[in-house]
PDB file of C-alpha atoms in Angstrom:
ATOM      1  CA  UNK A  64      -0.029   0.013  -0.009  1.00 35.00           C
ATOM      2  CA  UNK A  65       1.120   3.531  -0.568  1.00 41.00           C
ATOM      3  CA  UNK A  66       1.073   6.420   1.840  1.00 43.00           C
ATOM      4  CA  UNK A  67      -1.577   9.056   1.272  1.00 48.00           C
ATOM      5  CA  UNK A  68       0.072  12.307   0.103  1.00 51.00           C
ATOM      6  CA  UNK A  69      -0.954  15.610   1.546  1.00 57.00           C
ATOM      7  CA  UNK A  70      -3.043  17.580  -0.961  1.00 76.00           C
ATOM      8  CA  UNK A  71      -1.031  20.766  -0.451  1.00 84.00           C
ATOM      9  CA  UNK A  72       2.156  22.124   1.114  1.00 92.00           C
ATOM     10  CA  UNK A  73       2.300  23.029   4.891  1.00 95.00           C
ATOM     11  CA  UNK A  74       1.006  26.368   5.988  1.00 94.00           C
ATOM     12  CA  UNK A  75       3.773  28.965   5.807  1.00 94.00           C
ATOM     13  CA  UNK A  76       4.314  32.114   7.822  1.00 93.00           C
ATOM     14  CA  UNK A  77       3.244  34.369   4.954  1.00 92.00           C
ATOM     15  CA  UNK A  78       0.161  32.328   4.229  1.00 93.00           C
ATOM     16  CA  UNK A  79      -0.756  32.351   7.970  1.00 94.00           C
ATOM     17  CA  UNK A  80      -0.730  36.163   7.904  1.00 92.00           C
ATOM     18  CA  UNK A  81      -3.512  35.998   5.265  1.00 92.00           C
ATOM     19  CA  UNK A  82      -5.761  34.413   7.879  1.00 93.00           C
ATOM     20  CA  UNK A  83      -5.056  37.158  10.467  1.00 91.00           C
ATOM     21  CA  UNK A  84      -6.159  40.723  10.858  1.00 89.00           C
ATOM     22  CA  UNK A  85      -3.760  43.642  11.559  1.00 88.00           C
ATOM     23  CA  UNK A  86      -3.337  42.682  15.244  1.00 87.00           C
ATOM     24  CA  UNK A  87      -2.889  38.945  14.601  1.00 87.00           C
ATOM     25  CA  UNK A  88      -6.378  37.709  15.400  1.00 88.00           C
ATOM     26  CA  UNK A  89      -7.601  34.837  13.240  1.00 90.00           C
ATOM     27  CA  UNK A  90     -10.325  36.115  10.901  1.00 90.00           C
ATOM     28  CA  UNK A  91     -10.786  33.166   8.656  1.00 88.00           C
ATOM     29  CA  UNK A  92     -10.970  30.349  11.233  1.00 90.00           C
ATOM     30  CA  UNK A  93     -12.612  27.593   9.205  1.00 93.00           C
ATOM     31  CA  UNK A  94     -10.555  28.268   6.097  1.00 94.00           C
ATOM     32  CA  UNK A  95      -7.388  28.146   8.145  1.00 94.00           C
ATOM     33  CA  UNK A  96      -8.375  24.876   9.759  1.00 93.00           C
ATOM     34  CA  UNK A  97      -9.096  23.365   6.279  1.00 93.00           C
ATOM     35  CA  UNK A  98      -5.684  24.443   5.034  1.00 93.00           C
ATOM     36  CA  UNK A  99      -3.958  22.944   8.050  1.00 94.00           C
ATOM     37  CA  UNK A 100      -5.996  19.748   7.691  1.00 93.00           C
ATOM     38  CA  UNK A 101      -4.956  19.420   4.079  1.00 93.00           C
ATOM     39  CA  UNK A 102      -1.225  20.117   4.398  1.00 93.00           C
ATOM     40  CA  UNK A 103      -0.214  20.710   8.068  1.00 94.00           C
ATOM     41  CA  UNK A 104       1.886  23.577   9.422  1.00 96.00           C
ATOM     42  CA  UNK A 105       5.521  24.334   8.802  1.00 95.00           C
ATOM     43  CA  UNK A 106       7.316  23.083  11.984  1.00 94.00           C
ATOM     44  CA  UNK A 107       8.753  26.512  12.827  1.00 93.00           C
ATOM     45  CA  UNK A 108       5.220  27.947  12.918  1.00 95.00           C
ATOM     46  CA  UNK A 109       3.525  25.332  15.049  1.00 96.00           C
ATOM     47  CA  UNK A 110       4.377  27.031  18.282  1.00 95.00           C
ATOM     48  CA  UNK A 111       2.399  30.095  17.237  1.00 95.00           C
ATOM     49  CA  UNK A 112      -0.485  28.468  15.270  1.00 95.00           C
ATOM     50  CA  UNK A 113      -1.252  25.711  17.678  1.00 95.00           C
ATOM     51  CA  UNK A 114      -2.118  28.159  20.402  1.00 96.00           C
ATOM     52  CA  UNK A 115      -4.635  29.766  17.982  1.00 93.00           C
ATOM     53  CA  UNK A 116      -6.209  26.529  16.806  1.00 92.00           C
ATOM     54  CA  UNK A 117      -6.369  25.102  20.348  1.00 94.00           C
ATOM     55  CA  UNK A 118      -8.301  28.176  21.370  1.00 93.00           C
ATOM     56  CA  UNK A 119      -5.836  29.092  24.053  1.00 96.00           C
ATOM     57  CA  UNK A 120      -6.489  32.847  23.757  1.00 94.00           C
ATOM     58  CA  UNK A 121      -9.785  34.600  24.690  1.00 92.00           C
ATOM     59  CA  UNK A 122     -11.346  36.279  21.663  1.00 88.00           C
ATOM     60  CA  UNK A 123     -10.358  39.762  20.745  1.00 89.00           C
ATOM     61  CA  UNK A 124      -6.779  39.968  22.113  1.00 92.00           C
ATOM     62  CA  UNK A 125      -4.139  41.947  20.298  1.00 90.00           C
ATOM     63  CA  UNK A 126      -0.672  40.612  19.857  1.00 90.00           C
ATOM     64  CA  UNK A 127       0.684  42.295  22.981  1.00 92.00           C
ATOM     65  CA  UNK A 128      -2.367  41.143  25.009  1.00 95.00           C
ATOM     66  CA  UNK A 129      -1.797  37.592  23.842  1.00 95.00           C
ATOM     67  CA  UNK A 130       1.827  37.740  24.970  1.00 95.00           C
ATOM     68  CA  UNK A 131       0.712  39.213  28.396  1.00 97.00           C
ATOM     69  CA  UNK A 132      -1.935  36.541  28.671  1.00 97.00           C
ATOM     70  CA  UNK A 133       0.624  33.717  28.075  1.00 97.00           C
ATOM     71  CA  UNK A 134       2.900  35.232  30.674  1.00 97.00           C
ATOM     72  CA  UNK A 135       0.082  35.472  33.220  1.00 98.00           C
ATOM     73  CA  UNK A 136      -1.105  31.930  32.565  1.00 98.00           C
ATOM     74  CA  UNK A 137       2.425  30.633  32.726  1.00 98.00           C
ATOM     75  CA  UNK A 138       2.956  32.290  36.098  1.00 98.00           C
ATOM     76  CA  UNK A 139      -0.278  30.684  37.331  1.00 98.00           C
ATOM     77  CA  UNK A 140       0.976  27.334  36.153  1.00 98.00           C
ATOM     78  CA  UNK A 141       4.242  27.673  38.067  1.00 98.00           C
ATOM     79  CA  UNK A 142       2.360  28.608  41.204  1.00 98.00           C
ATOM     80  CA  UNK A 143       0.119  25.528  40.878  1.00 98.00           C
ATOM     81  CA  UNK A 144       3.145  23.369  40.179  1.00 98.00           C
ATOM     82  CA  UNK A 145       4.951  24.642  43.206  1.00 97.00           C
ATOM     83  CA  UNK A 146       1.987  23.950  45.448  1.00 95.00           C
ATOM     84  CA  UNK A 147       2.093  20.133  44.833  1.00 94.00           C
ATOM     85  CA  UNK A 148       5.877  20.000  44.687  1.00 94.00           C
ATOM     86  CA  UNK A 149       6.040  21.621  48.061  1.00 93.00           C
ATOM     87  CA  UNK A 150       3.556  19.032  49.390  1.00 89.00           C
ATOM     88  CA  UNK A 151       5.691  16.214  48.020  1.00 89.00           C
ATOM     89  CA  UNK A 152       8.777  17.641  49.534  1.00 88.00           C
ATOM     90  CA  UNK A 153       7.163  18.150  52.909  1.00 87.00           C
ATOM     91  CA  UNK A 154       5.560  14.748  53.040  1.00 83.00           C
ATOM     92  CA  UNK A 155       8.499  12.866  51.530  1.00 74.00           C
ATOM     93  CA  UNK A 156       8.003   9.147  51.358  1.00 66.00           C
ATOM     94  CA  UNK A 157       4.767   9.367  53.298  1.00 73.00           C
ATOM     95  CA  UNK A 158       2.724  11.013  50.538  1.00 79.00           C
ATOM     96  CA  UNK A 159      -0.683   9.445  50.203  1.00 76.00           C
ATOM     97  CA  UNK A 160      -4.168   9.907  48.747  1.00 86.00           C
ATOM     98  CA  UNK A 161      -4.733  11.689  45.464  1.00 87.00           C
ATOM     99  CA  UNK A 162      -1.198  13.178  45.330  1.00 89.00           C
ATOM    100  CA  UNK A 163       0.417   9.762  45.686  1.00 90.00           C
ATOM    101  CA  UNK A 164      -1.908   8.134  43.168  1.00 91.00           C
ATOM    102  CA  UNK A 165      -1.473  10.861  40.580  1.00 93.00           C
ATOM    103  CA  UNK A 166       2.297  11.109  40.865  1.00 93.00           C
ATOM    104  CA  UNK A 167       2.655   7.300  40.627  1.00 92.00           C
ATOM    105  CA  UNK A 168       0.387   7.027  37.534  1.00 93.00           C
ATOM    106  CA  UNK A 169       1.994   9.909  35.749  1.00 95.00           C
ATOM    107  CA  UNK A 170       5.533   8.735  36.589  1.00 93.00           C
ATOM    108  CA  UNK A 171       4.845   5.264  35.048  1.00 92.00           C
ATOM    109  CA  UNK A 172       3.607   6.753  31.786  1.00 91.00           C
ATOM    110  CA  UNK A 173       6.166   9.520  31.538  1.00 92.00           C
ATOM    111  CA  UNK A 174       9.060   7.023  31.925  1.00 89.00           C
ATOM    112  CA  UNK A 175       7.567   5.160  28.967  1.00 88.00           C
ATOM    113  CA  UNK A 176       7.707   8.256  26.695  1.00 86.00           C
ATOM    114  CA  UNK A 177       9.453   7.684  23.392  1.00 83.00           C
ATOM    115  CA  UNK A 178      13.051   7.798  24.650  1.00 83.00           C
ATOM    116  CA  UNK A 179      14.312   7.536  21.031  1.00 87.00           C
ATOM    117  CA  UNK A 180      13.147  11.085  20.396  1.00 91.00           C
ATOM    118  CA  UNK A 181      16.113  13.417  21.073  1.00 94.00           C
ATOM    119  CA  UNK A 182      14.005  15.621  23.324  1.00 94.00           C
ATOM    120  CA  UNK A 183      13.389  12.814  25.745  1.00 93.00           C
ATOM    121  CA  UNK A 184      16.480  10.722  25.139  1.00 91.00           C
ATOM    122  CA  UNK A 185      18.922   9.687  27.898  1.00 88.00           C
ATOM    123  CA  UNK A 186      18.369   8.899  31.501  1.00 87.00           C
ATOM    124  CA  UNK A 187      15.276   9.179  33.609  1.00 84.00           C
ATOM    125  CA  UNK A 188      16.503  12.489  35.046  1.00 87.00           C
ATOM    126  CA  UNK A 189      16.330  14.156  31.588  1.00 92.00           C
ATOM    127  CA  UNK A 190      14.945  17.662  32.367  1.00 95.00           C
ATOM    128  CA  UNK A 191      12.353  17.325  29.565  1.00 95.00           C
ATOM    129  CA  UNK A 192      11.048  14.066  31.079  1.00 95.00           C
ATOM    130  CA  UNK A 193      10.776  15.973  34.356  1.00 96.00           C
ATOM    131  CA  UNK A 194       8.902  18.873  32.585  1.00 97.00           C
ATOM    132  CA  UNK A 195       6.407  16.392  31.125  1.00 97.00           C
ATOM    133  CA  UNK A 196       5.873  14.860  34.604  1.00 97.00           C
ATOM    134  CA  UNK A 197       5.350  18.304  36.032  1.00 98.00           C
ATOM    135  CA  UNK A 198       2.829  19.351  33.406  1.00 98.00           C
ATOM    136  CA  UNK A 199       0.807  16.194  33.657  1.00 98.00           C
ATOM    137  CA  UNK A 200       0.775  16.075  37.498  1.00 97.00           C
ATOM    138  CA  UNK A 201      -0.159  19.724  37.667  1.00 98.00           C
ATOM    139  CA  UNK A 202      -3.025  19.224  35.289  1.00 98.00           C
ATOM    140  CA  UNK A 203      -4.354  16.104  36.974  1.00 96.00           C
ATOM    141  CA  UNK A 204      -4.264  17.594  40.518  1.00 95.00           C
ATOM    142  CA  UNK A 205      -5.965  20.788  39.372  1.00 95.00           C
ATOM    143  CA  UNK A 206      -8.638  19.052  37.284  1.00 95.00           C
ATOM    144  CA  UNK A 207      -9.710  16.305  39.679  1.00 90.00           C
ATOM    145  CA  UNK A 208     -12.930  15.442  37.668  1.00 91.00           C
ATOM    146  CA  UNK A 209     -10.623  14.571  34.809  1.00 94.00           C
ATOM    147  CA  UNK A 210      -7.416  13.622  36.797  1.00 94.00           C
ATOM    148  CA  UNK A 211      -4.954  11.511  34.800  1.00 93.00           C
ATOM    149  CA  UNK A 212      -5.476   8.633  32.458  1.00 91.00           C
ATOM    150  CA  UNK A 213      -3.144   6.630  30.212  1.00 87.00           C
ATOM    151  CA  UNK A 214      -2.469   8.288  26.866  1.00 89.00           C
ATOM    152  CA  UNK A 215      -2.432  11.830  28.187  1.00 95.00           C
ATOM    153  CA  UNK A 216       1.379  11.688  28.137  1.00 95.00           C
ATOM    154  CA  UNK A 217       1.445  10.901  24.463  1.00 93.00           C
ATOM    155  CA  UNK A 218      -0.682  14.036  23.689  1.00 95.00           C
ATOM    156  CA  UNK A 219       1.253  16.225  26.172  1.00 97.00           C
ATOM    157  CA  UNK A 220       4.663  15.157  25.102  1.00 96.00           C
ATOM    158  CA  UNK A 221       4.096  16.306  21.532  1.00 95.00           C
ATOM    159  CA  UNK A 222       2.832  19.670  22.765  1.00 97.00           C
ATOM    160  CA  UNK A 223       5.914  20.065  25.114  1.00 97.00           C
ATOM    161  CA  UNK A 224       8.350  19.235  22.295  1.00 96.00           C
ATOM    162  CA  UNK A 225       6.594  21.858  20.066  1.00 96.00           C
ATOM    163  CA  UNK A 226       6.368  24.575  22.724  1.00 97.00           C
ATOM    164  CA  UNK A 227       9.771  23.972  24.309  1.00 96.00           C
ATOM    165  CA  UNK A 228       8.359  25.655  27.403  1.00 97.00           C
ATOM    166  CA  UNK A 229       6.695  23.946  30.365  1.00 98.00           C
ATOM    167  CA  UNK A 230       4.278  26.736  31.164  1.00 98.00           C
ATOM    168  CA  UNK A 231       3.114  27.117  27.577  1.00 98.00           C
ATOM    169  CA  UNK A 232       2.763  23.347  27.200  1.00 98.00           C
ATOM    170  CA  UNK A 233       0.537  23.303  30.322  1.00 98.00           C
ATOM    171  CA  UNK A 234      -1.652  26.135  28.901  1.00 98.00           C
ATOM    172  CA  UNK A 235      -1.996  24.309  25.481  1.00 98.00           C
ATOM    173  CA  UNK A 236      -2.606  20.873  27.078  1.00 98.00           C
ATOM    174  CA  UNK A 237      -5.298  22.376  29.387  1.00 97.00           C
ATOM    175  CA  UNK A 238      -6.981  24.063  26.418  1.00 96.00           C
ATOM    176  CA  UNK A 239      -6.908  20.849  24.400  1.00 95.00           C
ATOM    177  CA  UNK A 240      -8.307  18.741  27.296  1.00 95.00           C
TER     178      UNK A 240
END
């Protein structure tokens, strides 16, 4: 069998600008999604476009407001992350309940992440493996009705590789979930 070819080339930066107004808001949402579906997005542009198509931003924000929004949400993420990390540090080996369950489940899946990918290669103390663990644990503990389930690490790991930023990966993963 042959692989299905994309029907067009990936979305480029210049082409993306066509779908935006003067302050960078998407104005042709469905057209943009169809173009991406048919050909994908140039890898260098994914970090920007994914935030738009995952509906990370509230409607009507200018470029500067979007940057400020991401900074604010990233700071919120790091505060949430520090809350559970402090609890783990204080409780040590005696952690129990939801915290113990979530960290155990996430750790098992994170350690199974594709270690052949350069971003996650190497030992278990690879900082990117740690970042993936942090994002997933923070999400699960702050969304208890969803919590964590197997497979979330596969989705989140791709987002983290693309964003190359723990806070932004959390924001995108939360928006997607």
